Short mmCIF file of C-alpha atoms in Angstrom, two decimals:
data_model
loop_
_atom_site.label_atom_id
_atom_site.label_comp_id
_atom_site.label_asym_id
_atom_site.label_seq_id
_atom_site.Cartn_x
_atom_site.Cartn_y
_atom_site.Cartn_z
CA MET G 1 51.80 3.56 26.79
CA SER G 2 51.23 6.45 29.23
CA SER G 3 47.56 6.95 30.45
CA ARG G 4 46.25 8.79 33.00
CA ILE G 5 43.02 6.74 34.07
CA THR G 6 45.14 6.92 37.74
CA GLY G 7 44.19 10.37 37.43
CA SER G 8 41.28 10.40 37.53
CA ILE G 9 40.98 7.18 39.00
CA LEU G 10 43.28 6.68 41.74
CA HIS G 11 44.85 10.36 41.40
CA VAL G 12 44.32 12.69 45.28
CA PRO G 13 45.38 16.39 44.59
CA ALA G 14 48.18 17.15 47.78
CA SER G 15 47.24 19.22 50.52
CA ARG G 16 46.51 22.97 50.02
CA PRO G 17 46.95 25.80 52.78
CA SER G 18 43.32 27.81 53.69
CA PRO G 19 42.48 30.37 52.64
CA SER G 20 41.71 31.51 55.60
CA ARG G 21 46.05 31.26 56.46
CA ARG G 22 46.77 33.40 52.88
CA ILE G 23 44.18 35.96 54.33
CA GLU G 24 46.76 35.96 58.17
CA LEU G 25 49.67 36.09 56.18
CA GLU G 26 48.33 39.25 54.16
CA ASN G 27 47.63 40.81 56.56
CA ASP G 28 49.84 40.38 59.11
CA ASP G 29 51.86 41.90 56.40
CA GLU G 30 50.11 45.31 55.72
CA SER G 31 50.17 44.81 59.51
CA GLY G 32 53.79 45.14 59.46
CA GLY G 33 54.36 41.90 62.01
CA ASP G 34 57.94 40.62 61.38
CA ASP G 35 58.64 40.81 57.55
CA ALA G 36 60.59 38.22 57.20
CA GLU G 37 59.28 35.13 58.65
CA ASN G 38 55.32 36.38 57.02
CA ALA G 39 56.75 37.54 53.73
CA MET G 40 58.34 34.08 53.52
CA MET G 41 55.45 32.04 54.60
CA LEU G 42 53.58 33.70 51.80
CA ALA G 43 55.20 32.54 48.98
CA GLU G 44 55.22 29.87 49.79
CA CYS G 45 51.81 29.40 50.00
CA ILE G 46 51.54 31.75 46.67
CA GLN G 47 53.91 29.25 45.34
CA ARG G 48 52.31 25.88 46.80
CA GLU G 49 48.55 27.10 44.82
CA GLU G 50 49.87 28.05 41.83
CA GLU G 51 51.91 24.39 41.13
CA GLU G 52 48.74 22.64 42.46
CA GLU G 53 46.61 25.50 39.05
CA GLU G 54 48.77 24.28 37.42
CA GLU G 55 48.62 21.14 37.71
CA GLN G 56 44.97 20.71 37.78
CA GLN G 57 44.78 23.76 34.56
CA ARG G 58 48.06 20.24 33.01
CA PHE G 59 45.59 17.39 34.44
CA GLY G 60 41.91 19.05 33.44
CA THR G 61 43.14 18.31 29.19
CA ILE G 62 42.97 15.85 27.47
CA GLU G 63 46.25 14.56 26.20
CA GLU G 64 46.89 12.09 23.26
CA ASN G 65 46.79 8.60 24.75
CA ASP G 66 44.46 8.89 27.39
CA LEU G 67 41.13 7.62 28.25
CA VAL G 68 38.27 9.79 27.37
CA ILE G 69 34.26 7.89 28.12
CA VAL G 70 32.27 10.40 25.56
CA HIS G 71 28.62 10.33 26.10
CA VAL G 72 26.66 10.44 23.09
CA GLY G 73 23.24 9.46 25.02
CA PHE G 74 21.05 8.51 27.36
CA GLY G 75 22.58 4.64 26.79
CA ASP G 76 25.35 5.70 24.85
CA GLN G 77 28.83 5.81 25.93
CA LYS G 78 31.59 4.49 24.37
CA ALA G 79 35.32 4.10 25.86
CA VAL G 80 37.69 6.66 23.04
CA ARG G 81 41.86 6.95 23.32
CA VAL G 82 42.44 9.71 22.11
CA ASN G 83 44.76 9.56 18.79
CA ALA G 84 45.75 12.60 16.70
CA SER G 85 47.21 9.74 14.48
CA SER G 86 45.76 10.02 10.45
CA SER G 87 43.75 8.12 9.66
CA SER G 88 45.08 6.30 6.94
CA SER G 89 47.22 3.76 8.88
CA ASN G 90 49.83 3.05 5.42
CA LYS G 91 50.44 6.14 3.00
CA LYS G 92 51.30 3.42 0.30
CA LYS G 93 48.54 1.31 0.76
CA LYS G 94 46.04 4.16 1.14
CA LYS G 95 42.73 1.50 0.09
CA LYS G 96 43.10 0.05 3.66
CA LYS G 97 42.11 3.10 5.64
CA THR G 98 41.39 2.36 10.20
CA ASN G 99 38.85 4.86 11.76
CA ALA G 100 42.40 5.98 14.35
CA GLY G 101 41.63 9.20 15.55
CA VAL G 102 37.83 9.38 14.62
CA LEU G 103 35.03 9.05 16.35
CA HIS G 104 31.10 7.96 14.81
CA THR G 105 28.59 8.16 15.74
CA SER G 106 24.87 9.09 15.21
CA TYR G 107 25.08 12.49 15.52
CA GLY G 108 28.44 12.56 12.70
CA SER G 109 31.82 11.45 13.08
CA PHE G 110 34.23 13.44 15.42
CA SER G 111 38.42 13.50 14.59
CA HIS G 112 39.81 13.57 17.47
CA LYS G 113 43.38 15.88 17.22
CA ARG G 114 40.72 18.46 15.54
CA ASP G 115 37.37 18.90 17.34
CA ILE G 116 38.92 17.59 21.39
CA LEU G 117 43.18 17.63 21.38
CA ASP G 118 43.64 21.36 19.27
CA ARG G 119 40.38 23.08 20.68
CA ASN G 120 42.51 21.35 24.30
CA VAL G 121 38.96 20.58 25.62
CA ARG G 122 39.27 18.90 28.70
CA PHE G 123 37.09 16.22 30.91
CA GLY G 124 33.86 17.63 31.78
CA GLU G 125 33.35 19.04 28.95
CA LYS G 126 31.02 18.89 25.45
CA ALA G 127 33.93 18.55 22.12
CA PHE G 128 31.33 20.10 19.25
CA CYS G 129 31.03 18.08 15.70
CA SER G 130 33.09 20.98 13.30
CA GLY G 131 31.91 19.23 10.35
CA ALA G 132 28.77 20.11 8.44
CA LYS G 133 25.38 21.47 11.05
CA GLN G 134 22.44 19.38 11.00
CA ALA G 135 19.45 20.72 8.88
CA GLY G 136 17.56 22.67 10.81
CA GLN G 137 19.63 23.08 14.40
CA SER G 138 21.47 26.49 15.46
CA LYS G 139 24.49 24.62 16.63
CA PRO G 140 26.61 21.56 15.79
CA PRO G 141 26.06 18.65 17.35
CA PHE G 142 28.36 17.45 19.91
CA VAL G 143 29.76 15.07 22.97
CA TRP G 144 30.25 15.04 26.48
CA CYS G 145 34.07 13.85 26.96
CA LEU G 146 34.06 12.55 31.03
CA SER G 147 37.26 11.83 32.68
CA PRO G 148 36.97 7.66 33.33
CA THR G 149 35.68 6.23 36.91
CA CYS G 150 35.71 2.60 37.95
CA GLU G 151 32.23 3.08 37.13
CA LEU G 152 32.19 4.50 33.93
CA TRP G 153 34.41 1.90 33.15
CA THR G 154 31.95 -0.35 33.73
CA ASN G 155 29.23 0.23 30.98
CA VAL G 156 32.15 0.25 28.92
CA LEU G 157 34.62 -2.02 28.90
CA ALA G 158 34.51 -5.13 26.79
CA HIS G 159 33.01 -7.87 27.55
CA ARG G 160 34.53 -11.37 27.82
CA THR G 161 32.58 -12.69 30.12
CA GLN G 162 29.76 -11.61 32.61
CA ILE G 163 30.75 -8.93 34.68
CA LEU G 164 29.80 -7.50 37.99
CA TYR G 165 28.00 -4.29 38.43
CA VAL G 166 27.63 -1.25 40.43
CA TYR G 167 25.62 -2.72 43.10
CA ASP G 168 27.49 -5.73 43.45
CA ILE G 169 31.16 -4.04 43.50
CA SER G 170 29.82 -1.60 45.69
CA LEU G 171 28.71 -4.19 48.82
CA VAL G 172 32.04 -6.17 48.01
CA CYS G 173 34.22 -3.60 48.80
CA ALA G 174 31.84 -2.50 51.14
CA TRP G 175 32.41 -4.77 53.25
CA LEU G 176 35.58 -6.72 52.82
CA ASP G 177 36.69 -4.09 54.28
CA LEU G 178 38.96 -2.39 52.10
CA LYS G 179 41.41 0.27 52.49
CA PRO G 180 44.61 2.30 50.81
CA GLY G 181 47.17 -0.28 51.97
CA LYS G 182 45.66 -4.33 52.17
CA VAL G 183 46.36 -7.12 49.87
CA VAL G 184 43.27 -8.19 48.04
CA LEU G 185 43.00 -11.99 46.51
CA GLU G 186 41.07 -12.29 43.70
CA SER G 187 39.84 -15.77 41.71
CA GLY G 188 37.53 -14.72 37.87
CA THR G 189 39.40 -11.93 36.92
CA GLY G 190 36.39 -12.20 33.88
CA SER G 191 36.59 -9.26 32.56
CA ALA G 192 38.18 -7.04 34.67
CA SER G 193 35.43 -5.37 36.01
CA LEU G 194 35.98 -5.88 39.43
CA THR G 195 39.34 -5.38 39.24
CA HIS G 196 39.53 -1.64 38.57
CA SER G 197 37.24 -1.33 41.96
CA LEU G 198 39.02 -2.83 43.59
CA VAL G 199 42.61 -1.46 42.63
CA ARG G 200 41.16 1.94 43.48
CA ALA G 201 40.26 1.01 47.30
CA VAL G 202 43.77 -0.71 48.23
CA SER G 203 45.65 1.77 46.13
CA ASN G 204 47.78 4.04 48.10
CA ASN G 205 49.05 6.61 45.86
CA GLY G 206 50.03 9.89 47.94
CA CYS G 207 46.08 8.91 50.31
CA CYS G 208 47.71 6.30 52.86
CA ASP G 209 50.07 6.95 55.89
CA ASN G 210 52.44 4.42 55.73
CA ASP G 211 53.82 4.35 52.34
CA ASP G 212 56.16 1.40 52.91
CA ARG G 213 53.48 -0.85 52.85
CA LYS G 214 51.74 -0.72 49.26
CA GLY G 215 48.82 -1.64 48.37
CA HIS G 216 48.09 -4.35 45.62
CA VAL G 217 45.76 -6.78 44.11
CA PHE G 218 46.67 -10.25 42.32
CA THR G 219 44.11 -11.95 40.09
CA PHE G 220 44.04 -15.20 38.43
CA GLU G 221 42.25 -16.14 35.24
CA PHE G 222 42.66 -19.98 33.87
CA ASN G 223 41.90 -18.84 30.47
CA GLU G 224 45.16 -17.27 29.14
CA SER G 225 43.07 -15.50 26.73
CA ARG G 226 40.91 -13.42 28.67
CA ALA G 227 44.29 -13.43 31.48
CA ASN G 228 46.60 -12.21 28.38
CA ALA G 229 43.17 -9.23 27.90
CA ALA G 230 42.92 -8.48 30.76
CA ARG G 231 46.87 -7.86 31.91
CA ASP G 232 46.89 -5.48 28.97
CA GLU G 233 44.41 -3.23 29.50
CA ILE G 234 45.43 -3.10 33.73
CA ASP G 235 48.98 -1.79 31.62
CA GLU G 236 46.75 0.31 29.56
CA ASN G 237 45.82 2.00 31.72
CA GLY G 238 48.39 3.17 34.43
CA LEU G 239 47.69 -0.06 37.06
CA ARG G 240 50.64 -1.75 36.41
CA GLU G 241 51.68 -1.08 39.66
CA PHE G 242 49.17 -2.10 42.16
CA CYS G 243 47.38 -4.88 40.46
CA THR G 244 49.72 -8.13 39.02
CA VAL G 245 47.30 -10.94 36.60
CA THR G 246 48.87 -13.55 36.13
CA HIS G 247 47.04 -17.60 34.30
CA ARG G 248 45.73 -19.71 36.71
CA ASP G 249 43.63 -22.54 37.41
CA ILE G 250 42.76 -21.27 41.22
CA GLU G 251 40.17 -24.27 41.72
CA THR G 252 42.86 -27.04 40.34
CA ASN G 253 45.34 -25.93 41.91
CA GLY G 254 45.00 -24.06 44.46
CA PHE G 255 46.73 -19.96 44.80
CA PRO G 256 50.74 -19.99 45.19
CA LYS G 257 52.45 -21.56 48.37
CA ASN G 258 54.39 -18.74 48.42
CA LEU G 259 51.40 -16.61 49.19
CA GLU G 260 49.63 -19.35 51.49
CA SER G 261 53.53 -19.45 53.10
CA SER G 262 53.31 -15.11 54.08
CA LYS G 263 49.25 -14.56 54.13
CA ILE G 264 49.98 -11.05 53.54
CA ALA G 265 46.30 -11.19 52.10
CA ASP G 266 43.85 -9.27 53.84
CA ALA G 267 40.47 -10.38 51.69
CA VAL G 268 39.96 -13.32 49.06
CA PHE G 269 37.04 -12.47 45.94
CA LEU G 270 35.34 -16.02 44.55
CA ASP G 271 33.84 -15.33 42.16
CA LEU G 272 34.14 -19.47 40.11
CA PRO G 273 32.10 -21.89 39.86
CA GLY G 274 33.25 -24.32 42.21
CA PRO G 275 34.40 -22.33 45.38
CA TYR G 276 34.22 -24.24 47.88
CA LYS G 277 37.50 -25.75 45.58
CA CYS G 278 39.27 -23.07 46.93
CA VAL G 279 38.17 -22.88 50.32
CA GLU G 280 40.95 -24.12 51.99
CA SER G 281 43.56 -22.60 50.58
CA SER G 282 41.34 -19.47 50.46
CA ALA G 283 41.46 -19.71 54.56
CA LYS G 284 45.78 -20.98 54.19
CA CYS G 285 46.47 -17.63 51.97
CA LEU G 286 44.09 -14.73 55.04
CA LYS G 287 45.63 -13.19 57.39
CA LYS G 288 44.27 -13.38 60.87
CA ASP G 289 40.95 -11.76 61.07
CA GLY G 290 40.76 -11.73 57.19
CA VAL G 291 37.81 -11.68 54.75
CA LEU G 292 36.48 -14.13 52.15
CA CYS G 293 33.91 -13.80 49.77
CA SER G 294 32.11 -16.22 47.08
CA PHE G 295 30.54 -14.78 44.88
CA SER G 296 28.17 -17.22 43.37
CA PRO G 297 24.36 -17.84 40.73
CA CYS G 298 23.62 -21.55 42.23
CA VAL G 299 21.89 -21.30 45.92
CA GLU G 300 23.98 -25.10 45.93
CA GLN G 301 26.92 -23.74 45.33
CA VAL G 302 26.03 -21.38 47.95
CA GLN G 303 25.21 -24.45 50.06
CA ARG G 304 28.56 -26.16 50.11
CA THR G 305 30.41 -23.17 50.36
CA CYS G 306 28.84 -22.12 53.51
CA ALA G 307 30.10 -25.82 55.33
CA GLU G 308 33.11 -25.81 53.42
CA MET G 309 33.92 -22.74 56.10
CA GLN G 310 32.82 -23.94 58.75
CA ARG G 311 35.14 -26.46 57.99
CA PHE G 312 37.98 -23.95 57.86
CA GLY G 313 37.44 -21.68 60.81
CA PHE G 314 35.54 -19.09 59.27
CA VAL G 315 32.72 -17.31 61.46
CA ASP G 316 30.02 -14.96 60.77
CA ILE G 317 28.77 -16.62 57.70
CA LYS G 318 26.25 -14.27 55.07
CA THR G 319 24.66 -14.79 52.84
CA VAL G 320 23.15 -11.65 50.46
CA GLU G 321 21.24 -10.93 47.52
CA MET G 322 21.34 -7.47 46.12
CA LEU G 323 18.05 -6.86 43.41
CA GLY G 324 17.67 -3.39 42.06
CA ARG G 325 14.64 -2.12 41.41
CA GLU G 326 14.98 1.70 39.43
CA PHE G 327 12.18 4.43 39.28
CA ASP G 328 11.24 6.19 36.89
CA VAL G 329 10.89 10.32 37.89
CA ASN G 330 9.63 13.04 35.30
CA GLU G 331 6.74 15.78 35.42
CA ARG G 332 3.05 14.80 34.73
CA ARG G 333 0.05 15.78 33.74
CA PHE G 334 -1.85 14.51 36.55
CA PHE G 335 -6.58 15.81 36.84
CA THR G 336 -7.36 18.20 39.69
CA ASP G 337 -11.28 17.38 38.49
CA ILE G 338 -12.14 14.22 39.18
CA GLU G 339 -15.66 13.87 37.91
CA GLU G 340 -14.00 14.99 34.64
CA ALA G 341 -11.62 11.96 34.81
CA SER G 342 -14.42 9.20 35.06
CA THR G 343 -16.06 10.62 32.46
CA GLY G 344 -13.67 8.02 30.09
CA LYS G 345 -12.43 11.20 27.83
CA PHE G 346 -9.62 11.14 28.67
CA SER G 347 -6.55 8.32 30.38
CA ARG G 348 -5.69 8.65 33.43
CA VAL G 349 -2.56 9.74 33.73
CA VAL G 350 -2.95 12.92 30.65
CA SER G 351 -1.04 12.38 26.66
CA GLU G 352 0.11 15.09 24.29
CA ARG G 353 -2.57 14.21 22.22
CA ASP G 354 -4.57 15.21 25.45
CA THR G 355 -3.10 18.03 24.92
CA LYS G 356 -5.63 19.55 22.46
CA ARG G 357 -8.80 17.72 24.59
CA VAL G 358 -7.98 18.82 27.92
CA ARG G 359 -8.32 23.37 26.04
CA GLU G 360 -11.35 22.76 24.59
CA GLU G 361 -12.64 21.42 28.29
CA THR G 362 -10.62 24.23 29.68
CA LYS G 363 -11.65 26.55 27.34
CA LYS G 364 -15.93 25.80 28.15
CA ALA G 365 -15.49 25.72 31.98
CA LYS G 366 -14.39 29.40 32.04
CA LYS G 367 -17.26 30.12 29.40
CA THR G 368 -19.47 29.44 31.76
CA LEU G 369 -18.17 30.11 34.86
CA ASN G 370 -17.66 33.98 32.94
CA ASN G 371 -21.62 33.71 32.00
CA LYS G 372 -22.28 33.32 34.89
CA GLY G 373 -20.32 36.18 36.96
CA GLU G 374 -18.97 33.67 38.77
CA GLU G 375 -14.61 33.47 39.77
CA GLU G 376 -11.92 31.97 37.48
CA GLU G 377 -11.20 29.54 41.02
CA SER G 378 -9.49 25.98 40.18
CA ILE G 379 -10.73 25.54 36.41
CA ASP G 380 -7.56 24.14 35.03
CA LEU G 381 -8.62 21.02 34.53
CA VAL G 382 -5.02 19.55 35.14
CA SER G 383 -1.98 20.22 36.47
CA LEU G 384 1.48 18.94 36.13
CA ARG G 385 2.80 16.75 39.15
CA VAL G 386 6.87 15.43 39.84
CA SER G 387 6.28 11.33 40.37
CA ALA G 388 8.05 8.68 40.79
CA ALA G 389 6.79 5.21 40.02
CA PRO G 390 8.73 2.53 39.31
CA ARG G 391 9.93 0.50 36.21
CA PHE G 392 7.92 -2.23 35.35
CA GLN G 393 10.02 -4.47 34.96
CA GLY G 394 10.37 -7.96 36.94
CA GLN G 395 14.45 -7.75 39.60
CA THR G 396 16.91 -9.69 37.57
CA HIS G 397 19.13 -12.14 39.70
CA THR G 398 22.72 -11.08 39.44
CA GLY G 399 23.82 -13.71 41.67
CA TYR G 400 24.75 -14.60 45.50
CA LEU G 401 27.34 -13.01 48.13
CA THR G 402 28.33 -14.84 50.55
CA PHE G 403 31.22 -12.99 53.17
CA ALA G 404 32.82 -15.28 56.32
CA ARG G 405 35.22 -14.11 58.12
CA LEU G 406 38.44 -16.32 59.44
CA ALA G 407 38.41 -16.43 63.58
CA PRO G 408 41.84 -16.35 64.31
CA LEU G 409 42.37 -18.77 66.76
CA PRO G 410 43.42 -18.07 70.60
CA GLU G 411 46.57 -19.37 71.84
CA GLY G 412 47.26 -22.71 71.85
CA TRP G 413 45.00 -23.75 69.79
CA THR G 414 45.65 -26.46 67.22
CA LYS G 415 43.69 -27.59 63.59
CA ALA G 416 43.10 -30.87 65.41
CA SER G 417 41.83 -28.58 68.31
CA TRP G 418 39.37 -27.19 66.03
CA ASN G 419 37.72 -30.22 64.47
CA GLU G 420 37.58 -31.47 67.82
CA ARG G 421 36.40 -28.65 68.62
CA ALA G 422 33.49 -29.21 65.83
CA GLU G 423 33.06 -32.38 65.54
CA LYS G 424 31.41 -32.01 69.66
CA LYS G 425 29.35 -29.18 68.36
CA ARG G 426 28.23 -30.74 65.71
CA GLU G 427 27.22 -33.67 67.98
CA ALA G 428 25.33 -31.58 70.05
CA GLY G 429 23.25 -30.46 68.19
CA MET G 430 21.95 -33.68 66.60
CA ASP G 431 21.77 -35.05 70.71
CA ILE G 432 19.68 -31.26 70.56
CA LEU G 433 18.07 -32.53 67.24
CA ARG G 434 17.17 -36.28 68.84
CA ALA G 435 15.23 -34.72 71.79
CA LYS G 436 13.12 -32.66 69.77
CA VAL G 437 11.92 -36.08 67.84
CA GLU G 438 11.40 -37.75 71.19
CA ARG G 439 10.13 -35.15 71.96
CA ASP G 440 7.46 -34.53 69.55
CA GLU G 441 6.62 -37.82 69.37
CA GLY G 442 5.69 -38.55 72.83
CA GLN G 443 3.31 -35.28 72.22
CA LYS G 444 2.08 -37.02 69.11
CA ARG G 445 1.32 -41.03 71.91
CA THR G 446 -0.12 -38.92 74.35
CA ALA G 447 -3.15 -36.15 72.05
CA ALA G 448 -3.38 -40.25 70.57
CA ASN G 449 -4.25 -42.43 74.26
CA ALA G 450 -6.10 -38.68 74.97
CA ARG G 451 -8.28 -39.05 72.68
CA GLY G 452 -9.37 -43.50 73.00
CA ALA G 453 -9.56 -42.13 76.31
CA PHE G 454 -11.98 -39.72 76.05
CA ARG G 455 -14.20 -41.83 73.08
CA LYS G 456 -14.02 -44.48 75.92
CA SER G 457 -15.22 -41.84 78.86
CA ARG G 458 -17.96 -40.89 75.78
CA GLY G 459 -19.58 -44.83 74.26
CA GLY G 460 -18.74 -47.12 76.13
CA GLY G 461 -16.18 -48.20 73.82
CA GLY G 462 -18.48 -49.66 71.48
CA GLY G 463 -19.10 -46.85 70.02
CA GLU G 464 -17.32 -46.54 67.17
CA SER G 465 -17.41 -50.24 65.66
CA GLU G 466 -21.52 -49.31 65.69
CA LYS G 467 -20.82 -46.30 63.09
CA ARG G 468 -18.17 -48.51 61.63
CA LYS G 469 -21.19 -51.84 60.69
CA LYS G 470 -23.70 -48.58 60.58
CA ASP G 471 -20.59 -47.15 57.00
CA GLU G 472 -21.07 -50.84 56.10
CA ASN G 473 -24.65 -51.27 55.09
CA VAL G 474 -25.19 -47.86 53.41
CA LEU G 475 -21.70 -48.81 51.09
CA ALA G 476 -24.07 -51.97 50.76
CA SER G 477 -26.70 -51.40 50.05
CA SER G 478 -25.80 -48.76 47.56
CA SER G 479 -24.20 -50.56 45.10
CA LYS G 480 -27.08 -53.21 45.09
CA LYS G 481 -29.18 -50.12 44.45
CA ALA G 482 -26.11 -49.19 40.68
CA LYS G 483 -26.14 -52.79 39.72
CA GLU G 484 -30.13 -52.91 40.17
CA VAL G 485 -29.50 -49.78 37.74
CA HIS G 486 -27.13 -50.92 35.31
CA GLN G 487 -29.61 -54.16 34.69
CA TYR G 488 -32.09 -51.77 33.85
CA HIS G 489 -30.47 -50.25 31.84
CA ARG G 490 -29.10 -53.23 30.39
CA ALA G 491 -32.63 -54.53 29.22
CA ASP G 492 -33.67 -52.10 27.67
CA GLU G 493 -30.94 -52.10 25.98
CA ASP G 494 -31.47 -55.47 24.34
CA GLU G 495 -34.88 -54.85 24.29
CA TYR G 496 -34.12 -52.60 21.18
CA SER G 497 -31.91 -54.04 19.91
CA GLU G 498 -34.10 -57.56 19.34
#
């Protein structure tokens, strides 16, 4: 099935001659320069421009089987595959009808053929509903037909698992140092939200100088049904050339042996319950100076993963957490007179229901000033101002992103020498920790001895024992009084009982 998502996500327009160059050629042609050469170059420029305009016109117009992101309203977007076929799936069985070729929204039903294809709607334009107009509206309802991008696809894809959103995806693509021509391994395909962004980052669709090496994404999913669904989406969106979806349990079996032996991976991304189990296999697949990223929702997973990264030669280990905070930017009415605002007649921020009362107060103020013969200056009680306020909602936790870089070993080093160096470093750290503990204990003993010497110098050594005896006498006398009071109350109870 043909698709145009490759054009919107991966398409890079061909280089075109600058307008100034064409103007120069036209001026040279008019001034009578080298006629043959200038005419040839000018015709070449014109031909390129015409071809580019034709390609842009063909690409911009929505065609059948194109993927369109339909924007219905705020927070309401849908992924639609344009289908010009009739709504009935079987002419003989008219009872069985599908919604193919029709988009149903709260504003009406939009026909793919009548409202989009027949009207040659382009990406980014409105598609008007040719059905009945709504009551009280001069124009028919419409929706926006947007060109599919990775960000829009993340908003409308089918959630088979929890997905990564734009904030985390942007950081992953940036810190993995992805660019056209690189190879990425992904474990935990899920709903393929991150996969589309990885493909866009590494694909060299005409924008990479080295055409011999094509960027590619190898993604693995342990659930077979999810792997098949992701493979179908990748094929429908036209990304099969740059992405391979495989059903494989990476936690148990690790990455394929051919990837470990070839070491072609520039980056590895792990989204697994136990990413620490795959660090060794990831290190075998990565090139020297390759980057490993792990996404984990719990900090205990991060601790174990960091320990495994240090064990297998990863350096520059860092963990980050993305916490997004949204702001509402809009125009609000604010009081200009603090005294009026403090009377309690109105709310702190003027709402629509207070507008009538504000107008009445403003008229009274104007009338008062006119009676006194004063000028009307600053008598408006409210003014419109653009304000930005953070949304009062809890910052949601998505997960921890741990990044590490595989350090290239110097010449002559082996894995045994690396482990020996790591063991020596660990022993040196333990020696430093022991020395710190001994130092702290010595400082405590020195302080205790100093306090004892100070007490002896003040009281001759007997002050502490005398104070202890005095406290014991006070406690004994207080307990004796308590017993007497208790016996007194018991005597009263006996008297009343008799």
